[in-house]
Amino acid sequence: MTEAINHDRRRILSTAAMTLAAAPLVMMGTAAAQPGTGKSASIPAIRPGSNTSFSSIKQINAGLLNVGYAEAGPADGPAVILLHGWPYDIYSFVDVAPLLASAGYRVIVPYLRGYGTTRFLSNRTIRNGQQAVVGVDIIDLMDALSIRKAILAGFDWGARTADMIAALWPERCKALVSVSGYLIGSPEANKAPLPPQAELEWWYQFYFATERGVLGYDKYRHDFSKLIWQLASPKWQFDDATFDRTAASFENPDHVAIVIHNYRWRLGLANGEAKYDHLEKRLADSPVITVPAITLEGDANGAPHPEPEMYRMKFSGEYAHRTIKGGIGHNLPQEAPQAFAQAVADADGFVRS
């Protein structure tokens, strides 16, 4: 799940809003700004769970990885890259991808390192989960696919990665859609202790800091991840088949190592690689995002997350925030695919306004 990175933002993580009942189709509310005036595609309503598979999974060598990814839409359409988090995978976008493809976008949905069919090209490569390296992975993927510039959209680790690319490589990011807003940070910023109730919400981080946690997550990764889904999306009534489609990606041989390193690095308990220090230094300065952006939040997100007013000033370009109503939790693109896809189209509309 996502990490709120600096002390001020983390202090308010225990205030996530919850709704009393879920609705079959979600409603959208806006805050902080209204949508731009540019023309954007109108995304049709869809009932979540209408799609259960991608037509195929492709593989391509990109940087340190052989990346597994789904692709939809015309090859010459505007590129959109959709990025998942933990413990999720590309099926978070199984309804979003065809919606965007039908609107003319070329949609790329990659498995991040440690998930699904993505594999390291060398056994000697460090199984590194620090924030900068995931961003580099996506830039490498764009290069391999000859995508100069793309709309980047994601949640959880994926939102953080999209934020990072928009901040460090704005020339590669046409527009941004980020669930839970601005998620860039550093281990140094994470050293500040929180009040006990807020610390409780990060229980899995402390578990992963122990060897017991490593063994426990490895042995019970299916049940562990299902519990996270239930806690993070308390109103989402997903069925076993929906969860199991995603849980299969956790059988990746590098999954446990990547997840554990990610969370230990965030707490300063594991080192990153020196070759990424220059990127981490820039990210630790909390760079402002200048590209057009829409941030989203579910009204029933049970995962720790910052409130929109805490990150508004980190976006200096055309911007809107939307709270998605109807009992929508942490896995927003899978729970509210039409709202997520519409945000992508509208962010693209900012660019053309």
PDB file of C-alpha atoms in Angstrom, residues 92-306:
ATOM      1  CA  SER A  92      -6.659  -3.560 -11.200  1.00  0.00           C
ATOM      2  CA  PHE A  93      -7.005  -2.112 -14.724  1.00  0.00           C
ATOM      3  CA  VAL A  94      -8.871  -4.959 -16.406  1.00  0.00           C
ATOM      4  CA  ASP A  95     -11.936  -2.725 -16.911  1.00  0.00           C
ATOM      5  CA  VAL A  96     -10.020   0.536 -17.357  1.00  0.00           C
ATOM      6  CA  ALA A  97      -7.875  -0.684 -20.258  1.00  0.00           C
ATOM      7  CA  PRO A  98     -10.721  -1.498 -22.685  1.00  0.00           C
ATOM      8  CA  LEU A  99     -12.497   1.751 -21.819  1.00  0.00           C
ATOM      9  CA  LEU A 100      -9.429   3.771 -22.759  1.00  0.00           C
ATOM     10  CA  ALA A 101      -8.719   1.591 -25.793  1.00  0.00           C
ATOM     11  CA  SER A 102     -12.229   2.250 -27.098  1.00  0.00           C
ATOM     12  CA  ALA A 103     -11.496   5.983 -26.773  1.00  0.00           C
ATOM     13  CA  GLY A 104      -8.474   5.599 -29.060  1.00  0.00           C
ATOM     14  CA  TYR A 105      -5.645   5.301 -26.550  1.00  0.00           C
ATOM     15  CA  ARG A 106      -2.752   2.870 -26.750  1.00  0.00           C
ATOM     16  CA  VAL A 107      -2.852   1.347 -23.261  1.00  0.00           C
ATOM     17  CA  ILE A 108       0.153  -0.350 -21.669  1.00  0.00           C
ATOM     18  CA  VAL A 109      -0.302  -2.146 -18.336  1.00  0.00           C
ATOM     19  CA  PRO A 110       2.989  -3.591 -17.030  1.00  0.00           C
ATOM     20  CA  TYR A 111       3.656  -5.948 -14.176  1.00  0.00           C
ATOM     21  CA  LEU A 112       6.082  -4.146 -11.867  1.00  0.00           C
ATOM     22  CA  ARG A 113       9.311  -5.887 -10.851  1.00  0.00           C
ATOM     23  CA  GLY A 114       8.466  -8.820  -8.598  1.00  0.00           C
ATOM     24  CA  TYR A 115       4.979  -9.373 -10.038  1.00  0.00           C
ATOM     25  CA  GLY A 116       3.424 -11.644 -12.636  1.00  0.00           C
ATOM     26  CA  THR A 117       5.531 -12.540 -15.648  1.00  0.00           C
ATOM     27  CA  THR A 118       8.132  -9.782 -15.165  1.00  0.00           C
ATOM     28  CA  ARG A 119      11.568 -11.297 -14.554  1.00  0.00           C
ATOM     29  CA  PHE A 120      15.114 -10.053 -13.961  1.00  0.00           C
ATOM     30  CA  LEU A 121      17.440 -10.681 -16.873  1.00  0.00           C
ATOM     31  CA  SER A 122      20.317 -11.569 -14.544  1.00  0.00           C
ATOM     32  CA  ASN A 123      20.448 -13.568 -11.335  1.00  0.00           C
ATOM     33  CA  ARG A 124      23.160 -11.165 -10.180  1.00  0.00           C
ATOM     34  CA  THR A 125      20.913  -8.107 -10.178  1.00  0.00           C
ATOM     35  CA  ILE A 126      20.047  -6.866  -6.693  1.00  0.00           C
ATOM     36  CA  ARG A 127      16.375  -7.429  -5.895  1.00  0.00           C
ATOM     37  CA  ASN A 128      15.861  -3.771  -5.126  1.00  0.00           C
ATOM     38  CA  GLY A 129      12.473  -2.231  -4.315  1.00  0.00           C
ATOM     39  CA  GLN A 130      13.454   1.386  -3.572  1.00  0.00           C
ATOM     40  CA  GLN A 131      11.260   4.070  -5.111  1.00  0.00           C
ATOM     41  CA  ALA A 132      13.723   5.392  -7.725  1.00  0.00           C
ATOM     42  CA  VAL A 133      14.391   2.031  -9.323  1.00  0.00           C
ATOM     43  CA  VAL A 134      10.723   1.424 -10.137  1.00  0.00           C
ATOM     44  CA  GLY A 135      10.599   4.761 -11.923  1.00  0.00           C
ATOM     45  CA  VAL A 136      13.710   3.843 -13.900  1.00  0.00           C
ATOM     46  CA  ASP A 137      12.043   0.541 -14.837  1.00  0.00           C
ATOM     47  CA  ILE A 138       9.139   2.404 -16.427  1.00  0.00           C
ATOM     48  CA  ILE A 139      11.400   4.812 -18.318  1.00  0.00           C
ATOM     49  CA  ASP A 140      13.301   1.755 -19.619  1.00  0.00           C
ATOM     50  CA  LEU A 141       9.991   0.182 -20.670  1.00  0.00           C
ATOM     51  CA  MET A 142       8.961   3.344 -22.519  1.00  0.00           C
ATOM     52  CA  ASP A 143      12.295   3.327 -24.340  1.00  0.00           C
ATOM     53  CA  ALA A 144      11.915  -0.345 -25.268  1.00  0.00           C
ATOM     54  CA  LEU A 145       8.416   0.311 -26.632  1.00  0.00           C
ATOM     55  CA  SER A 146       9.542   3.492 -28.445  1.00  0.00           C
ATOM     56  CA  ILE A 147       7.135   5.612 -26.406  1.00  0.00           C
ATOM     57  CA  ARG A 148       8.584   9.102 -26.121  1.00  0.00           C
ATOM     58  CA  LYS A 149       5.826  10.523 -23.950  1.00  0.00           C
ATOM     59  CA  ALA A 150       2.836   9.015 -22.182  1.00  0.00           C
ATOM     60  CA  ILE A 151      -0.005   9.796 -19.843  1.00  0.00           C
ATOM     61  CA  LEU A 152       0.949   8.074 -16.587  1.00  0.00           C
ATOM     62  CA  ALA A 153      -1.762   6.889 -14.218  1.00  0.00           C
ATOM     63  CA  GLY A 154      -1.635   4.717 -11.132  1.00  0.00           C
ATOM     64  CA  PHE A 155      -2.380   4.011  -7.507  1.00  0.00           C
ATOM     65  CA  ASP A 156      -0.321   2.898  -4.516  1.00  0.00           C
ATOM     66  CA  TRP A 157       3.250   2.083  -5.689  1.00  0.00           C
ATOM     67  CA  GLY A 158       2.029   2.958  -9.171  1.00  0.00           C
ATOM     68  CA  ALA A 159       0.908   6.452  -8.165  1.00  0.00           C
ATOM     69  CA  ARG A 160       4.235   7.073  -6.455  1.00  0.00           C
ATOM     70  CA  THR A 161       6.055   5.894  -9.582  1.00  0.00           C
ATOM     71  CA  ALA A 162       3.934   8.069 -11.855  1.00  0.00           C
ATOM     72  CA  ASP A 163       4.501  11.057  -9.540  1.00  0.00           C
ATOM     73  CA  MET A 164       8.223  10.409  -9.636  1.00  0.00           C
ATOM     74  CA  ILE A 165       8.446  10.287 -13.421  1.00  0.00           C
ATOM     75  CA  ALA A 166       6.314  13.430 -13.733  1.00  0.00           C
ATOM     76  CA  ALA A 167       8.657  15.211 -11.306  1.00  0.00           C
ATOM     77  CA  LEU A 168      12.039  13.996 -12.579  1.00  0.00           C
ATOM     78  CA  TRP A 169      11.306  13.442 -16.271  1.00  0.00           C
ATOM     79  CA  PRO A 170       8.430  15.804 -17.162  1.00  0.00           C
ATOM     80  CA  GLU A 171       9.426  15.570 -20.824  1.00  0.00           C
ATOM     81  CA  ARG A 172       8.313  11.904 -20.719  1.00  0.00           C
ATOM     82  CA  CYS A 173       4.993  12.553 -18.961  1.00  0.00           C
ATOM     83  CA  LYS A 174       2.193  14.155 -20.977  1.00  0.00           C
ATOM     84  CA  ALA A 175      -0.230  14.205 -18.049  1.00  0.00           C
ATOM     85  CA  LEU A 176      -0.684  12.495 -14.689  1.00  0.00           C
ATOM     86  CA  VAL A 177      -3.475  10.732 -12.809  1.00  0.00           C
ATOM     87  CA  SER A 178      -2.474   9.867  -9.248  1.00  0.00           C
ATOM     88  CA  VAL A 179      -4.635   8.176  -6.628  1.00  0.00           C
ATOM     89  CA  SER A 180      -3.931   9.655  -3.175  1.00  0.00           C
ATOM     90  CA  GLY A 181      -1.991  12.503  -4.725  1.00  0.00           C
ATOM     91  CA  TYR A 182       1.655  13.203  -4.035  1.00  0.00           C
ATOM     92  CA  LEU A 183       3.482  10.144  -2.680  1.00  0.00           C
ATOM     93  CA  ILE A 184       7.153  10.934  -3.268  1.00  0.00           C
ATOM     94  CA  GLY A 185       9.368  10.783  -0.181  1.00  0.00           C
ATOM     95  CA  SER A 186      12.508   9.444   1.466  1.00  0.00           C
ATOM     96  CA  PRO A 187      13.644   7.198   4.340  1.00  0.00           C
ATOM     97  CA  GLU A 188      14.962  10.283   6.133  1.00  0.00           C
ATOM     98  CA  ALA A 189      11.508  11.877   6.158  1.00  0.00           C
ATOM     99  CA  ASN A 190      10.014   8.607   7.398  1.00  0.00           C
ATOM    100  CA  LYS A 191      12.117   8.682  10.584  1.00  0.00           C
ATOM    101  CA  ALA A 192       9.652  11.001  12.334  1.00  0.00           C
ATOM    102  CA  PRO A 193       7.491   8.965  14.764  1.00  0.00           C
ATOM    103  CA  LEU A 194       3.725   9.213  14.610  1.00  0.00           C
ATOM    104  CA  PRO A 195       1.037   9.079  17.303  1.00  0.00           C
ATOM    105  CA  PRO A 196       0.230   5.469  18.302  1.00  0.00           C
ATOM    106  CA  GLN A 197      -3.057   5.245  16.399  1.00  0.00           C
ATOM    107  CA  ALA A 198      -1.368   6.346  13.186  1.00  0.00           C
ATOM    108  CA  GLU A 199       1.528   3.942  13.735  1.00  0.00           C
ATOM    109  CA  LEU A 200      -0.991   1.126  14.115  1.00  0.00           C
ATOM    110  CA  GLU A 201      -2.092   1.651  10.525  1.00  0.00           C
ATOM    111  CA  TRP A 202       1.443   0.854   9.349  1.00  0.00           C
ATOM    112  CA  TRP A 203       1.545  -2.513  11.157  1.00  0.00           C
ATOM    113  CA  TYR A 204       2.619  -4.440   8.056  1.00  0.00           C
ATOM    114  CA  GLN A 205       5.747  -2.294   7.705  1.00  0.00           C
ATOM    115  CA  PHE A 206       6.905  -3.253  11.183  1.00  0.00           C
ATOM    116  CA  TYR A 207       6.056  -6.908  10.509  1.00  0.00           C
ATOM    117  CA  PHE A 208       8.154  -6.843   7.338  1.00  0.00           C
ATOM    118  CA  ALA A 209      11.057  -5.380   9.315  1.00  0.00           C
ATOM    119  CA  THR A 210      11.442  -8.727  11.112  1.00  0.00           C
ATOM    120  CA  GLU A 211      12.657 -12.086   9.864  1.00  0.00           C
ATOM    121  CA  ARG A 212       9.408 -13.528  11.171  1.00  0.00           C
ATOM    122  CA  GLY A 213       7.622 -11.153   8.806  1.00  0.00           C
ATOM    123  CA  VAL A 214       9.696 -12.308   5.843  1.00  0.00           C
ATOM    124  CA  LEU A 215       8.894 -15.949   6.562  1.00  0.00           C
ATOM    125  CA  GLY A 216       5.262 -15.157   7.324  1.00  0.00           C
ATOM    126  CA  TYR A 217       4.668 -13.184   4.156  1.00  0.00           C
ATOM    127  CA  ASP A 218       6.359 -15.850   2.064  1.00  0.00           C
ATOM    128  CA  LYS A 219       4.300 -18.643   3.626  1.00  0.00           C
ATOM    129  CA  TYR A 220       0.979 -16.808   3.760  1.00  0.00           C
ATOM    130  CA  ARG A 221       1.297 -14.332   0.899  1.00  0.00           C
ATOM    131  CA  HIS A 222      -2.181 -15.274  -0.456  1.00  0.00           C
ATOM    132  CA  ASP A 223      -4.007 -14.841   2.851  1.00  0.00           C
ATOM    133  CA  PHE A 224      -1.871 -11.858   3.865  1.00  0.00           C
ATOM    134  CA  SER A 225      -2.658 -10.004   0.651  1.00  0.00           C
ATOM    135  CA  LYS A 226      -6.347 -10.818   0.878  1.00  0.00           C
ATOM    136  CA  LEU A 227      -6.417  -9.311   4.374  1.00  0.00           C
ATOM    137  CA  ILE A 228      -4.795  -6.131   3.024  1.00  0.00           C
ATOM    138  CA  TRP A 229      -7.472  -5.941   0.322  1.00  0.00           C
ATOM    139  CA  GLN A 230     -10.191  -6.232   2.958  1.00  0.00           C
ATOM    140  CA  LEU A 231      -8.672  -3.586   5.200  1.00  0.00           C
ATOM    141  CA  ALA A 232      -7.852  -1.180   2.387  1.00  0.00           C
ATOM    142  CA  SER A 233     -11.240  -1.471   0.659  1.00  0.00           C
ATOM    143  CA  PRO A 234     -13.713  -2.261   3.439  1.00  0.00           C
ATOM    144  CA  LYS A 235     -16.787  -1.584   1.274  1.00  0.00           C
ATOM    145  CA  TRP A 236     -15.630  -3.549  -1.776  1.00  0.00           C
ATOM    146  CA  GLN A 237     -17.378  -6.910  -2.030  1.00  0.00           C
ATOM    147  CA  PHE A 238     -14.857  -8.653  -4.274  1.00  0.00           C
ATOM    148  CA  ASP A 239     -15.224 -12.378  -4.859  1.00  0.00           C
ATOM    149  CA  ASP A 240     -12.594 -15.098  -4.596  1.00  0.00           C
ATOM    150  CA  ALA A 241     -12.152 -15.328  -8.362  1.00  0.00           C
ATOM    151  CA  THR A 242     -11.329 -11.615  -8.589  1.00  0.00           C
ATOM    152  CA  PHE A 243      -8.734 -11.864  -5.847  1.00  0.00           C
ATOM    153  CA  ASP A 244      -7.235 -15.120  -7.114  1.00  0.00           C
ATOM    154  CA  ARG A 245      -6.604 -13.681 -10.583  1.00  0.00           C
ATOM    155  CA  THR A 246      -4.337 -11.094  -8.989  1.00  0.00           C
ATOM    156  CA  ALA A 247      -2.882 -13.364  -6.301  1.00  0.00           C
ATOM    157  CA  ALA A 248      -1.350 -15.551  -9.011  1.00  0.00           C
ATOM    158  CA  SER A 249       1.088 -12.719  -9.766  1.00  0.00           C
ATOM    159  CA  PHE A 250       2.522 -12.947  -6.236  1.00  0.00           C
ATOM    160  CA  GLU A 251       4.018 -16.338  -7.111  1.00  0.00           C
ATOM    161  CA  ASN A 252       6.736 -14.459  -8.996  1.00  0.00           C
ATOM    162  CA  PRO A 253      10.073 -15.791  -7.640  1.00  0.00           C
ATOM    163  CA  ASP A 254      11.263 -12.276  -6.770  1.00  0.00           C
ATOM    164  CA  HIS A 255       8.027 -11.034  -5.228  1.00  0.00           C
ATOM    165  CA  VAL A 256       8.824 -11.460  -1.551  1.00  0.00           C
ATOM    166  CA  ALA A 257      12.325 -10.030  -1.905  1.00  0.00           C
ATOM    167  CA  ILE A 258      11.063  -6.920  -3.734  1.00  0.00           C
ATOM    168  CA  VAL A 259       8.218  -6.265  -1.282  1.00  0.00           C
ATOM    169  CA  ILE A 260      10.405  -6.708   1.799  1.00  0.00           C
ATOM    170  CA  HIS A 261      13.174  -4.509   0.415  1.00  0.00           C
ATOM    171  CA  ASN A 262      10.671  -1.826  -0.559  1.00  0.00           C
ATOM    172  CA  TYR A 263       9.294  -1.462   2.956  1.00  0.00           C
ATOM    173  CA  ARG A 264      12.611  -1.904   4.756  1.00  0.00           C
ATOM    174  CA  TRP A 265      14.184   0.745   2.509  1.00  0.00           C
ATOM    175  CA  ARG A 266      11.363   3.156   3.344  1.00  0.00           C
ATOM    176  CA  LEU A 267      12.096   2.737   7.052  1.00  0.00           C
ATOM    177  CA  GLY A 268      15.838   3.107   6.564  1.00  0.00           C
ATOM    178  CA  LEU A 269      16.454  -0.537   7.465  1.00  0.00           C
ATOM    179  CA  ALA A 270      17.853  -1.525   4.068  1.00  0.00           C
ATOM    180  CA  ASN A 271      20.198   0.331   1.758  1.00  0.00           C
ATOM    181  CA  GLY A 272      19.372   1.316  -1.772  1.00  0.00           C
ATOM    182  CA  GLU A 273      21.878   1.108  -4.614  1.00  0.00           C
ATOM    183  CA  ALA A 274      24.433   3.885  -4.910  1.00  0.00           C
ATOM    184  CA  LYS A 275      23.762   4.315  -8.618  1.00  0.00           C
ATOM    185  CA  TYR A 276      20.306   5.673  -7.769  1.00  0.00           C
ATOM    186  CA  ASP A 277      21.495   8.068  -5.055  1.00  0.00           C
ATOM    187  CA  HIS A 278      21.331  11.095  -7.354  1.00  0.00           C
ATOM    188  CA  LEU A 279      17.675  10.360  -8.104  1.00  0.00           C
ATOM    189  CA  GLU A 280      16.786   9.752  -4.465  1.00  0.00           C
ATOM    190  CA  LYS A 281      18.454  13.020  -3.497  1.00  0.00           C
ATOM    191  CA  ARG A 282      16.263  14.902  -5.949  1.00  0.00           C
ATOM    192  CA  LEU A 283      13.151  13.063  -4.770  1.00  0.00           C
ATOM    193  CA  ALA A 284      13.973  13.776  -1.113  1.00  0.00           C
ATOM    194  CA  ASP A 285      13.629  17.481  -1.930  1.00  0.00           C
ATOM    195  CA  SER A 286       9.920  16.862  -2.743  1.00  0.00           C
ATOM    196  CA  PRO A 287      10.036  18.326  -6.256  1.00  0.00           C
ATOM    197  CA  VAL A 288       6.935  20.099  -7.513  1.00  0.00           C
ATOM    198  CA  ILE A 289       5.049  18.367 -10.339  1.00  0.00           C
ATOM    199  CA  THR A 290       4.533  20.728 -13.262  1.00  0.00           C
ATOM    200  CA  VAL A 291       2.641  18.544 -15.746  1.00  0.00           C
ATOM    201  CA  PRO A 292      -1.189  18.638 -15.965  1.00  0.00           C
ATOM    202  CA  ALA A 293      -2.557  16.401 -13.227  1.00  0.00           C
ATOM    203  CA  ILE A 294      -5.725  14.972 -11.718  1.00  0.00           C
ATOM    204  CA  THR A 295      -5.593  13.413  -8.267  1.00  0.00           C
ATOM    205  CA  LEU A 296      -8.216  10.960  -7.059  1.00  0.00           C
ATOM    206  CA  GLU A 297      -9.323   9.541  -3.729  1.00  0.00           C
ATOM    207  CA  GLY A 298     -11.945   6.979  -2.819  1.00  0.00           C
ATOM    208  CA  ASP A 299     -14.408   7.988  -0.128  1.00  0.00           C
ATOM    209  CA  ALA A 300     -13.853   4.678   1.700  1.00  0.00           C
ATOM    210  CA  ASN A 301     -10.097   4.240   1.378  1.00  0.00           C
ATOM    211  CA  GLY A 302      -9.100   2.158   4.391  1.00  0.00           C
ATOM    212  CA  ALA A 303      -5.363   2.454   3.681  1.00  0.00           C
ATOM    213  CA  PRO A 304      -3.284   5.255   5.201  1.00  0.00           C
ATOM    214  CA  HIS A 305      -3.374   8.218   2.850  1.00  0.00           C
ATOM    215  CA  PRO A 306      -2.883  11.999   2.929  1.00  0.00           C
TER     216      PRO A 306
END
